[in-house]
PDB file of C-alpha atoms in Angstrom:
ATOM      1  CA  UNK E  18      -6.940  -1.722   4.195  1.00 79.00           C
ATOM      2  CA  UNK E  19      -6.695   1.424   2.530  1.00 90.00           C
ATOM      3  CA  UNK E  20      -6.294   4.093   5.032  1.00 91.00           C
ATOM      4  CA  UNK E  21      -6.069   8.394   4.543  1.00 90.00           C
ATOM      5  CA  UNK E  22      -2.326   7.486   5.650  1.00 94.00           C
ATOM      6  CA  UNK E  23      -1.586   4.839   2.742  1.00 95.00           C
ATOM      7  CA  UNK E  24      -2.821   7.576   0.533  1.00 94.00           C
ATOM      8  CA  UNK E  25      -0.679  10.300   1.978  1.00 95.00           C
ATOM      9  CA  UNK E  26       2.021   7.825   1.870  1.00 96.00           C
ATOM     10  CA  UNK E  27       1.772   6.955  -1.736  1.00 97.00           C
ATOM     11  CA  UNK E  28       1.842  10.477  -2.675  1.00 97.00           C
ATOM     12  CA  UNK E  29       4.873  11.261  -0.614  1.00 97.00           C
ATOM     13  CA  UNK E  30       6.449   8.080  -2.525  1.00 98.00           C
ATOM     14  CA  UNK E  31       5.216   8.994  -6.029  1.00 98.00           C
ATOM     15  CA  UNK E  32       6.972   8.850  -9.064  1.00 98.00           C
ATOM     16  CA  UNK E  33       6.047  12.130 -11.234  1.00 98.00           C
ATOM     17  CA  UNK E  34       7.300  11.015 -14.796  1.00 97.00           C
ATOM     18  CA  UNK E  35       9.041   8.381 -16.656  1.00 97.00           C
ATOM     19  CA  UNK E  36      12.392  10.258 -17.188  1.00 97.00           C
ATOM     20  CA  UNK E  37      12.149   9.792 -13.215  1.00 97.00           C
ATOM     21  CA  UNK E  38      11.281   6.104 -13.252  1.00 97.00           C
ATOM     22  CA  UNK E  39      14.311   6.126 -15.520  1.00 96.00           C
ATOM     23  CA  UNK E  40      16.315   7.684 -12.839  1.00 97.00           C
ATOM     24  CA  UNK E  41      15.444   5.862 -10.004  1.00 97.00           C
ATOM     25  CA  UNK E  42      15.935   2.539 -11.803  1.00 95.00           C
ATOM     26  CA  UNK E  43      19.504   3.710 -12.829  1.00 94.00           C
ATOM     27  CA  UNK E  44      20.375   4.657  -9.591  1.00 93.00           C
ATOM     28  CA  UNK E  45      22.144   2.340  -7.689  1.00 84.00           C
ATOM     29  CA  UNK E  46      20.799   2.070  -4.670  1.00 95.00           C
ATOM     30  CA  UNK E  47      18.548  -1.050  -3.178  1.00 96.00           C
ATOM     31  CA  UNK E  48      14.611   0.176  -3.455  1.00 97.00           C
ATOM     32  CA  UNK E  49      11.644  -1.351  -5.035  1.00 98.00           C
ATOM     33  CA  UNK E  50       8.949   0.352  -7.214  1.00 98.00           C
ATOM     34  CA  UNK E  51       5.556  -0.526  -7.314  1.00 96.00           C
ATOM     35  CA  UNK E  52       3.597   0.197  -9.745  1.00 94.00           C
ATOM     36  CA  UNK E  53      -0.053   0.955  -8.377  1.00 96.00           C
ATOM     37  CA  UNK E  54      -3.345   0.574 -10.560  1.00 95.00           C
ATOM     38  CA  UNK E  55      -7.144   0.514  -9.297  1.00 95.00           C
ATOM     39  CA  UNK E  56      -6.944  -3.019  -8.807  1.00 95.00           C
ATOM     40  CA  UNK E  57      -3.657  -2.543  -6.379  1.00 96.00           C
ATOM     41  CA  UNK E  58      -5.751  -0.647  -4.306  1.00 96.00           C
ATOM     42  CA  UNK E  59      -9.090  -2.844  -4.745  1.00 96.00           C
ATOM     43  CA  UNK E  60      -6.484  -5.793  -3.448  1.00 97.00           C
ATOM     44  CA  UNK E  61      -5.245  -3.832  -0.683  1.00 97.00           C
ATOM     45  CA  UNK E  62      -8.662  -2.647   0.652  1.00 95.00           C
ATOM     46  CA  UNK E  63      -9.019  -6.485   1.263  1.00 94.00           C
ATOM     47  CA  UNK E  64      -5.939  -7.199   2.541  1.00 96.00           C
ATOM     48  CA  UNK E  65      -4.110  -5.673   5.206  1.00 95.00           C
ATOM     49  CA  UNK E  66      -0.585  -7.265   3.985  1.00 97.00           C
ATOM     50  CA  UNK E  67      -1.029  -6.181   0.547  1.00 97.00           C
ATOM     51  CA  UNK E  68      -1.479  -2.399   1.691  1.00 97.00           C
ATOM     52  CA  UNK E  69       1.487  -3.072   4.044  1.00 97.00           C
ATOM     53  CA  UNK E  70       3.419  -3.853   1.158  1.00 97.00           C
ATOM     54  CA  UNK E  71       2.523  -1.079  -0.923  1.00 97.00           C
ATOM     55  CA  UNK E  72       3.097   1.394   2.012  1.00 97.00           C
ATOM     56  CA  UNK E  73       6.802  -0.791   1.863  1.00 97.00           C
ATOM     57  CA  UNK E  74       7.639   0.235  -1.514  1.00 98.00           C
ATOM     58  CA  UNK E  75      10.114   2.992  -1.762  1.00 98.00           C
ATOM     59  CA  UNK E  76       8.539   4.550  -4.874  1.00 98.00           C
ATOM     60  CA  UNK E  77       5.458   3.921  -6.372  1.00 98.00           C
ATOM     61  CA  UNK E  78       3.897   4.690  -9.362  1.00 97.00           C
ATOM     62  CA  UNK E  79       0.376   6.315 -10.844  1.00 97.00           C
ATOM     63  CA  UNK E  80      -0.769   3.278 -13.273  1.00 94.00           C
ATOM     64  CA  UNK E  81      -3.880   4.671 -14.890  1.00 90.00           C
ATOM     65  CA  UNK E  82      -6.153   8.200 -14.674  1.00 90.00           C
ATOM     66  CA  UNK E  83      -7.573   6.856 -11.103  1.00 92.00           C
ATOM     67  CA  UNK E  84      -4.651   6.998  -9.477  1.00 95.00           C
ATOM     68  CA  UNK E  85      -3.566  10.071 -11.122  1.00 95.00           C
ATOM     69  CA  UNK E  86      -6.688  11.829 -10.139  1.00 91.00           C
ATOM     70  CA  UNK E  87      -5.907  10.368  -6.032  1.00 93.00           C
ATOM     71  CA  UNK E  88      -2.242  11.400  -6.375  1.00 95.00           C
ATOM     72  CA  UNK E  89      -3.618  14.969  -7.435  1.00 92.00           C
ATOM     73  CA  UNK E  90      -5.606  15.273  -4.919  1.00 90.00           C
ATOM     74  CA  UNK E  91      -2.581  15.326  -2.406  1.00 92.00           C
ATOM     75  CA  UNK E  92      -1.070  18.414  -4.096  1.00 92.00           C
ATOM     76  CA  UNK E  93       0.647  16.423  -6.972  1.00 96.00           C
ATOM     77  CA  UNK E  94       0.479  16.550 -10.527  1.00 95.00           C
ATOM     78  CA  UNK E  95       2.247  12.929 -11.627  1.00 97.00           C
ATOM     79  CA  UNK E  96       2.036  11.435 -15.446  1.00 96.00           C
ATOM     80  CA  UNK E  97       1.008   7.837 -15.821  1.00 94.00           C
ATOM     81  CA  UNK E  98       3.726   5.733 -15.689  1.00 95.00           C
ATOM     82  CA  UNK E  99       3.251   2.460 -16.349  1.00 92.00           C
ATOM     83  CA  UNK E 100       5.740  -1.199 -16.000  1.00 92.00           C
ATOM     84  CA  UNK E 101       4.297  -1.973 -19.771  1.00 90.00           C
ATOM     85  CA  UNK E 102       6.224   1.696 -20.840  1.00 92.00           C
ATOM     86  CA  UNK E 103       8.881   0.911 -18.924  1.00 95.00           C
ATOM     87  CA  UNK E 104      10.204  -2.416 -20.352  1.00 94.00           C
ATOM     88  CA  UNK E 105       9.186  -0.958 -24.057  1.00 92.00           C
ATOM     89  CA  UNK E 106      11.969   2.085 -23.349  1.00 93.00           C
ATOM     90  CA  UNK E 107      14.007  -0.448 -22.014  1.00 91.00           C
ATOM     91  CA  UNK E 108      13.372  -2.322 -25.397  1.00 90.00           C
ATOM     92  CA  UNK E 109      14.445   0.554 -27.554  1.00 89.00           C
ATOM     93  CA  UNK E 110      17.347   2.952 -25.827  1.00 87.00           C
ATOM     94  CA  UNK E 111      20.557   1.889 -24.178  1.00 89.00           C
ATOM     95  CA  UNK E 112      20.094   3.967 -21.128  1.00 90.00           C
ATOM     96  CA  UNK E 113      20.253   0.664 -19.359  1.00 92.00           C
ATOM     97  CA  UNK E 114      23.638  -0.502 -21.127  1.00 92.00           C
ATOM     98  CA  UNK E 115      25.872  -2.384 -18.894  1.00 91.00           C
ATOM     99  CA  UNK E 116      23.344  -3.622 -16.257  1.00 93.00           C
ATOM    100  CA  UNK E 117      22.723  -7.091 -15.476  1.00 95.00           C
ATOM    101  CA  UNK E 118      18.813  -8.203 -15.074  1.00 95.00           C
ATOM    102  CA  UNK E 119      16.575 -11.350 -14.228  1.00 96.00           C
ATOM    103  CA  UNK E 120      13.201 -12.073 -14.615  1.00 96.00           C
ATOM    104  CA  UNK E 121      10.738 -13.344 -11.772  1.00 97.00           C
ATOM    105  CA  UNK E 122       7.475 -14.628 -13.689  1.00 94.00           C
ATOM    106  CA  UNK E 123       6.611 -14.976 -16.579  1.00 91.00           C
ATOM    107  CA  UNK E 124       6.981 -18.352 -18.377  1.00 90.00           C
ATOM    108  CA  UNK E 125      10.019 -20.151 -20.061  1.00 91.00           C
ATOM    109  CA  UNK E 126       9.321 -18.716 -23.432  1.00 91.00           C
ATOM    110  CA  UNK E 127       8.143 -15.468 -22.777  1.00 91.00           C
ATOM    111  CA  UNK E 128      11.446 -15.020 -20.844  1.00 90.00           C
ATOM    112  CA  UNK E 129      13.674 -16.333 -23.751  1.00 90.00           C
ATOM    113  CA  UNK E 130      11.856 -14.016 -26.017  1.00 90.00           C
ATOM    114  CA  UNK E 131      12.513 -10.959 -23.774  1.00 90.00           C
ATOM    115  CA  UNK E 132      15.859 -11.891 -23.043  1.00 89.00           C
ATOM    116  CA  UNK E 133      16.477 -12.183 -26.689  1.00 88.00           C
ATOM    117  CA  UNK E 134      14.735  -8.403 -27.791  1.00 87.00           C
ATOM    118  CA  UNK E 135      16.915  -6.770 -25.231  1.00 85.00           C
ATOM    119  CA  UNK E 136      20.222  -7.853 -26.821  1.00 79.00           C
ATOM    120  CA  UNK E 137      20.169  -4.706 -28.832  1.00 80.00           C
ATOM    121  CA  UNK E 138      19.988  -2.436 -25.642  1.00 87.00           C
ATOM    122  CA  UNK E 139      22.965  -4.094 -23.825  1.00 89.00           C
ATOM    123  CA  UNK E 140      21.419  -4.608 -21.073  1.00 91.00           C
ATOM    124  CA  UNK E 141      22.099  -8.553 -20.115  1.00 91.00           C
ATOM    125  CA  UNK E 142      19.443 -11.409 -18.775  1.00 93.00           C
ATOM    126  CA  UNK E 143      21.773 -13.551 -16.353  1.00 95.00           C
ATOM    127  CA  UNK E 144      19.447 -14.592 -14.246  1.00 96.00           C
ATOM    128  CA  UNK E 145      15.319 -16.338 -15.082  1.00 96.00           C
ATOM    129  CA  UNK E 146      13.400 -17.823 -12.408  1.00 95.00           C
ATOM    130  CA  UNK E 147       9.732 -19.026 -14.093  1.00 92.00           C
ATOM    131  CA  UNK E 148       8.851 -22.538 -12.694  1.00 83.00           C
ATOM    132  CA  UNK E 149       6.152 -22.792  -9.749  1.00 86.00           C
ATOM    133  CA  UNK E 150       5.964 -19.679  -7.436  1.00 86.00           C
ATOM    134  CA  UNK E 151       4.886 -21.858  -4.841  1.00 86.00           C
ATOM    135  CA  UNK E 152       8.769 -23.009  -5.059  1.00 90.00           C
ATOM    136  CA  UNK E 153      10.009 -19.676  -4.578  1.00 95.00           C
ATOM    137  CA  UNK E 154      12.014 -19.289  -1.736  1.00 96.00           C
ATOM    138  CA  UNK E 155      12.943 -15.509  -1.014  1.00 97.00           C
ATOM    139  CA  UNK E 156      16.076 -16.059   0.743  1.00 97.00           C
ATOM    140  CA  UNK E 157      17.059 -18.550  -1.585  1.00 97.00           C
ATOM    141  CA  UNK E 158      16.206 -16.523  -4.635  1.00 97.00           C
ATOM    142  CA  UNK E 159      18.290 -13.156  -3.325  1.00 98.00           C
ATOM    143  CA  UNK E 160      21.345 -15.463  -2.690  1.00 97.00           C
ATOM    144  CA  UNK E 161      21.239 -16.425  -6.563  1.00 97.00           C
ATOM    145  CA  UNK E 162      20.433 -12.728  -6.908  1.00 97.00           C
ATOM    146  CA  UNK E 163      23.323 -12.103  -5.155  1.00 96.00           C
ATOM    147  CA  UNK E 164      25.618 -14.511  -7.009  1.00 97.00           C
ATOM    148  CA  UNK E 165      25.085 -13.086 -10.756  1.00 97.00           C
ATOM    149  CA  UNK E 166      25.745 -10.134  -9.755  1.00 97.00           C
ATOM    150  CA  UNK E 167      21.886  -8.920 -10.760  1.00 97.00           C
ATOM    151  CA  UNK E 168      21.492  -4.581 -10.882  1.00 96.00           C
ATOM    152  CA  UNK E 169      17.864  -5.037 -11.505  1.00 97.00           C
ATOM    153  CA  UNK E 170      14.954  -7.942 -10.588  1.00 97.00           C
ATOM    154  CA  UNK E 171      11.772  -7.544 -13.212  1.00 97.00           C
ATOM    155  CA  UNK E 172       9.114  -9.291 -11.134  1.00 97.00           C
ATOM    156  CA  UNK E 173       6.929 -10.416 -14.200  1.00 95.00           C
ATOM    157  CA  UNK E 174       4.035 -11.608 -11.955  1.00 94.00           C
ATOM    158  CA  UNK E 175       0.435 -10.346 -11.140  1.00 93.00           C
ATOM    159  CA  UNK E 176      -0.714  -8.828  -8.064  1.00 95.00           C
ATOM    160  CA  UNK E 177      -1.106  -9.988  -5.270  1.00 96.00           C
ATOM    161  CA  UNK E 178       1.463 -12.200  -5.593  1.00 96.00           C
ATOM    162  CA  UNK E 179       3.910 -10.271  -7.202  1.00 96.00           C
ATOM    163  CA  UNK E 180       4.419  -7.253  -5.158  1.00 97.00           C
ATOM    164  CA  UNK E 181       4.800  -9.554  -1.960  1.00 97.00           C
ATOM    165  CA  UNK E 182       7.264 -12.138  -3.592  1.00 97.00           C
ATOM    166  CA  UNK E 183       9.476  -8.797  -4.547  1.00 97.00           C
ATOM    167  CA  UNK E 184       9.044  -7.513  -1.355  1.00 98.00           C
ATOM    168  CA  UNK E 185      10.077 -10.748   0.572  1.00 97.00           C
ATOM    169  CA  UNK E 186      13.230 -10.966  -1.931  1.00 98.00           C
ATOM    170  CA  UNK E 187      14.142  -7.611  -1.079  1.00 97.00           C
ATOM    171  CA  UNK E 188      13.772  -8.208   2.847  1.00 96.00           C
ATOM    172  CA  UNK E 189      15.728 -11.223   2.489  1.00 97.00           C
ATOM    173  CA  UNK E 190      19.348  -9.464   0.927  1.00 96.00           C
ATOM    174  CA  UNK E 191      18.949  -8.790  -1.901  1.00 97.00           C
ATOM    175  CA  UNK E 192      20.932  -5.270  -2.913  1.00 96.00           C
ATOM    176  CA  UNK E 193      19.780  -4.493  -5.655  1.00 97.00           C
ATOM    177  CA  UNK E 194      16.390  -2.482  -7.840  1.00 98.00           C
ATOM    178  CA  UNK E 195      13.257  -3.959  -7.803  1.00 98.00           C
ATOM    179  CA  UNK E 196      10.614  -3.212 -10.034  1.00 97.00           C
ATOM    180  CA  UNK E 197       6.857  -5.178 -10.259  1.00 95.00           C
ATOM    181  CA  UNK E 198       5.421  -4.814 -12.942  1.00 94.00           C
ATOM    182  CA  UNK E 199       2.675  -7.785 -13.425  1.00 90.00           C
ATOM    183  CA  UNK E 200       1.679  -8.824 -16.897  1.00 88.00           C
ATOM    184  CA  UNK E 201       3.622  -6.001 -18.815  1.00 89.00           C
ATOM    185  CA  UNK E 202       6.588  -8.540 -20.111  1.00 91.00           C
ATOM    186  CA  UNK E 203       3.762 -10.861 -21.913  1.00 87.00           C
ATOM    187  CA  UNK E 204       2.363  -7.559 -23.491  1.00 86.00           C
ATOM    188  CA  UNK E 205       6.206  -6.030 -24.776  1.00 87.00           C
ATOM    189  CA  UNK E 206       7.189  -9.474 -26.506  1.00 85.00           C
ATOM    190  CA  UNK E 207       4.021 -10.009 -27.765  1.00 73.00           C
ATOM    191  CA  UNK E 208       2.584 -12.621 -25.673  1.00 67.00           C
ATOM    192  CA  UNK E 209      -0.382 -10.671 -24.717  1.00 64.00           C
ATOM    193  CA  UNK E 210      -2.251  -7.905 -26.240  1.00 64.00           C
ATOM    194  CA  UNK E 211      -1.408  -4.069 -25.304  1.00 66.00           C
ATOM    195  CA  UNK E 212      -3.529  -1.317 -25.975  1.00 70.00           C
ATOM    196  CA  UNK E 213      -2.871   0.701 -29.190  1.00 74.00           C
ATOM    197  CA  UNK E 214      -1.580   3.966 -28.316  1.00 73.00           C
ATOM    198  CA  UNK E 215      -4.381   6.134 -28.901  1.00 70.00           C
ATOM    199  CA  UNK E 216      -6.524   3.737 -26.868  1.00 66.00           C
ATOM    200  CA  UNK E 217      -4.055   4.724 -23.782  1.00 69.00           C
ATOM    201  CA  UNK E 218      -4.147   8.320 -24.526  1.00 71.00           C
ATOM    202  CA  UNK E 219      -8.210   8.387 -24.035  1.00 68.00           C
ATOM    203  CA  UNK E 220      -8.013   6.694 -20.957  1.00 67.00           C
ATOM    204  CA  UNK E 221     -10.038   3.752 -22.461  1.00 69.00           C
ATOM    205  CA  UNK E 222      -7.562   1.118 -21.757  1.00 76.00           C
ATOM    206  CA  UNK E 223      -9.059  -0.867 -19.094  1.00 72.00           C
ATOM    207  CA  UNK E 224     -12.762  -1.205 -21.855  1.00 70.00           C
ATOM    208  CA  UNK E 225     -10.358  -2.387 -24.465  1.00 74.00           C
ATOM    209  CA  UNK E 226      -8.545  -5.179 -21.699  1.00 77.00           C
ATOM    210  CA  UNK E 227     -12.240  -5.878 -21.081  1.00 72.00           C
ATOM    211  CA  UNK E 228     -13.076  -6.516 -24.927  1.00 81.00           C
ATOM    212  CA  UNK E 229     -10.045  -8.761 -25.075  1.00 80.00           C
ATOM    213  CA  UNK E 230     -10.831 -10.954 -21.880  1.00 83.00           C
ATOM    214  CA  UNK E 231     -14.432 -10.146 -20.685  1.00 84.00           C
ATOM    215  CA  UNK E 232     -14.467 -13.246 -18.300  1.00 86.00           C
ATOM    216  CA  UNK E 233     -11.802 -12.918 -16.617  1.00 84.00           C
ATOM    217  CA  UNK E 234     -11.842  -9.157 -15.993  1.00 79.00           C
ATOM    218  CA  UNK E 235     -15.613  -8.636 -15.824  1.00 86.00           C
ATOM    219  CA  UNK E 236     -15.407  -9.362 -12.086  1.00 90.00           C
ATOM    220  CA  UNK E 237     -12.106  -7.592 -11.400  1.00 88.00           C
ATOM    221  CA  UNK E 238     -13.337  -4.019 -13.226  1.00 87.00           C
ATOM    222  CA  UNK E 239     -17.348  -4.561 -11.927  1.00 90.00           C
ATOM    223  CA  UNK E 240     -16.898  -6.371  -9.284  1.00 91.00           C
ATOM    224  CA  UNK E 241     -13.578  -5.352  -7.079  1.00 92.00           C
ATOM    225  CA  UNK E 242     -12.548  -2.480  -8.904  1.00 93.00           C
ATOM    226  CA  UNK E 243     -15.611  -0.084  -9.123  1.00 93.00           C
ATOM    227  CA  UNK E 244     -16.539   0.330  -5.464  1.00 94.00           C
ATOM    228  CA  UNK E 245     -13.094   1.026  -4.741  1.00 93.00           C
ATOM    229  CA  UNK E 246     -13.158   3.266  -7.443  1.00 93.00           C
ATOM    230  CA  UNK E 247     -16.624   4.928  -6.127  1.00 93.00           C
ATOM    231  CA  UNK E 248     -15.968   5.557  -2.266  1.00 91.00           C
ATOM    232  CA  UNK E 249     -11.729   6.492  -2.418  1.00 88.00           C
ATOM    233  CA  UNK E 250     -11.347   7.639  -6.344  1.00 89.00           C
ATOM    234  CA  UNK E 251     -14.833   9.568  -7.288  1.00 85.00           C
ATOM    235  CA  UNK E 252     -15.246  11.859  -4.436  1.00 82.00           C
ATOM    236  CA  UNK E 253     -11.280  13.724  -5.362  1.00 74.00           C
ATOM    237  CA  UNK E 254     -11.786  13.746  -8.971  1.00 67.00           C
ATOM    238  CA  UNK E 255     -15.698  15.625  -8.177  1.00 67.00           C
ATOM    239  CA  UNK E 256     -13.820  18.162  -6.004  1.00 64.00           C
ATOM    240  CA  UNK E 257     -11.094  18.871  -8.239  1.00 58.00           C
ATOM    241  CA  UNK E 258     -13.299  19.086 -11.035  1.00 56.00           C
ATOM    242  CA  UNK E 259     -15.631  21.891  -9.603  1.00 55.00           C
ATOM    243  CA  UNK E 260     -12.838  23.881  -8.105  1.00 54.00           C
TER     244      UNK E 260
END
């Protein structure tokens, strides 16, 4: 459930820019990062496990103006910082040079293809789990982990599931960086459509998602997202807008 304390916790936990996300990642110490969009926190008002395991994360992220606007309102000014960004620096520098990776998610192709556009950054693929997640076994998965000597776990699968599958690896040894960040390794290789720059930079992103897939996220934006949106979201961004 989403609580005044998840909120307060979030901000405490917040990311402020991706030249911090950077950071964190690089830093070798175990933590996981959670991204956290409007539909994170539609999910978690339903769920009391999934708002467990955001409050779990030891850094989350503002994915999207709403959660911006939230984080602002506890006495924060954060960018957006998003997995999708993320993987596409990840794509293009060598700040990650030298550290081993795997991918959680995703399918068999998409991972080869990822795997493949990262040669140029030096930072290595040893490890790909895709198959059925209903096969995933956490302690199982953080002993392979463990055994290719992985620096970072991509968890390349939507929320719920995601977030609690990193979580559960993490709780069950593995050492390592976590980051979730859902469908954003389909959109960097191409296997799904991102939003055009300037359609991120007017905040339109989630109407051009909808023009792409309007049955499948009709219900999700209309649906789970907006009274979320409404009751925790709206009220902040009123205040801070007549102050």
């Amino acid at each position: 459930m989403i609580t005044e304390e998840l909120i307060d916790m979030m901000a405490e936990k917040c990311i402020l820019n991706d030249d911090d996300f950077d950071a964190v990642v690089l830093d070798d110490s175990p933590k996981r990062i959670q991204t956290v969009n409007l539909h994170h926190l539609a999910l978690a008002s339903k769920s009391a496990d999934f708002a467990r395991t955001i409050a779990r994360a030891d850094y989350i992220t503002a994915d999207g103006w709403p959660i911006v606007s939230l984080m602002r309102s506890r006495g924060i000014d954060p960018e957006r910082v998003t997995g999708s960004e993320f993987l596409e620096r990840m794509l293009a520098g060598r700040q990650f040079h030298g550290k081993k990776a795997a991918i959680l998610g995703a399918d068999r192709h998409t991972g080869y293809d990822f795997r493949g556009r990262l040669h140029d950054s030096g930072l290595q693929v040893v490890f790909r789990e895709h198959g059925s997640r209903g096969d995933w076994k956490p302690k199982r998965l953080a002993r392979k982990l463990q055994k290719y000597g992985v620096d970072l776990l991509i968890v390349a699968v939507t929320p719920p599931f995601g977030d609690m599958i990193g979580e559960e690896v993490r709780k069950a040894g593995f050492r390592g960086v976590v980051v979730n960040v859902g469908g954003a390794v389909n959109m960097v290789t191409g296997n799904a459509t991102m939003a055009p720059g300037w359609v991120r930079a007017t905040k339109i992103e989630w109407f051009y998602r909808l023009a792409q897939e309007p049955r499948r996220l009709f219900r999700r934006y209309f649906v789970e997202c907006l009274p979320v949106f409404v009751k925790y979201v709206l009220p902040h961004y009123w205040r801070r807008s007549r102050a």
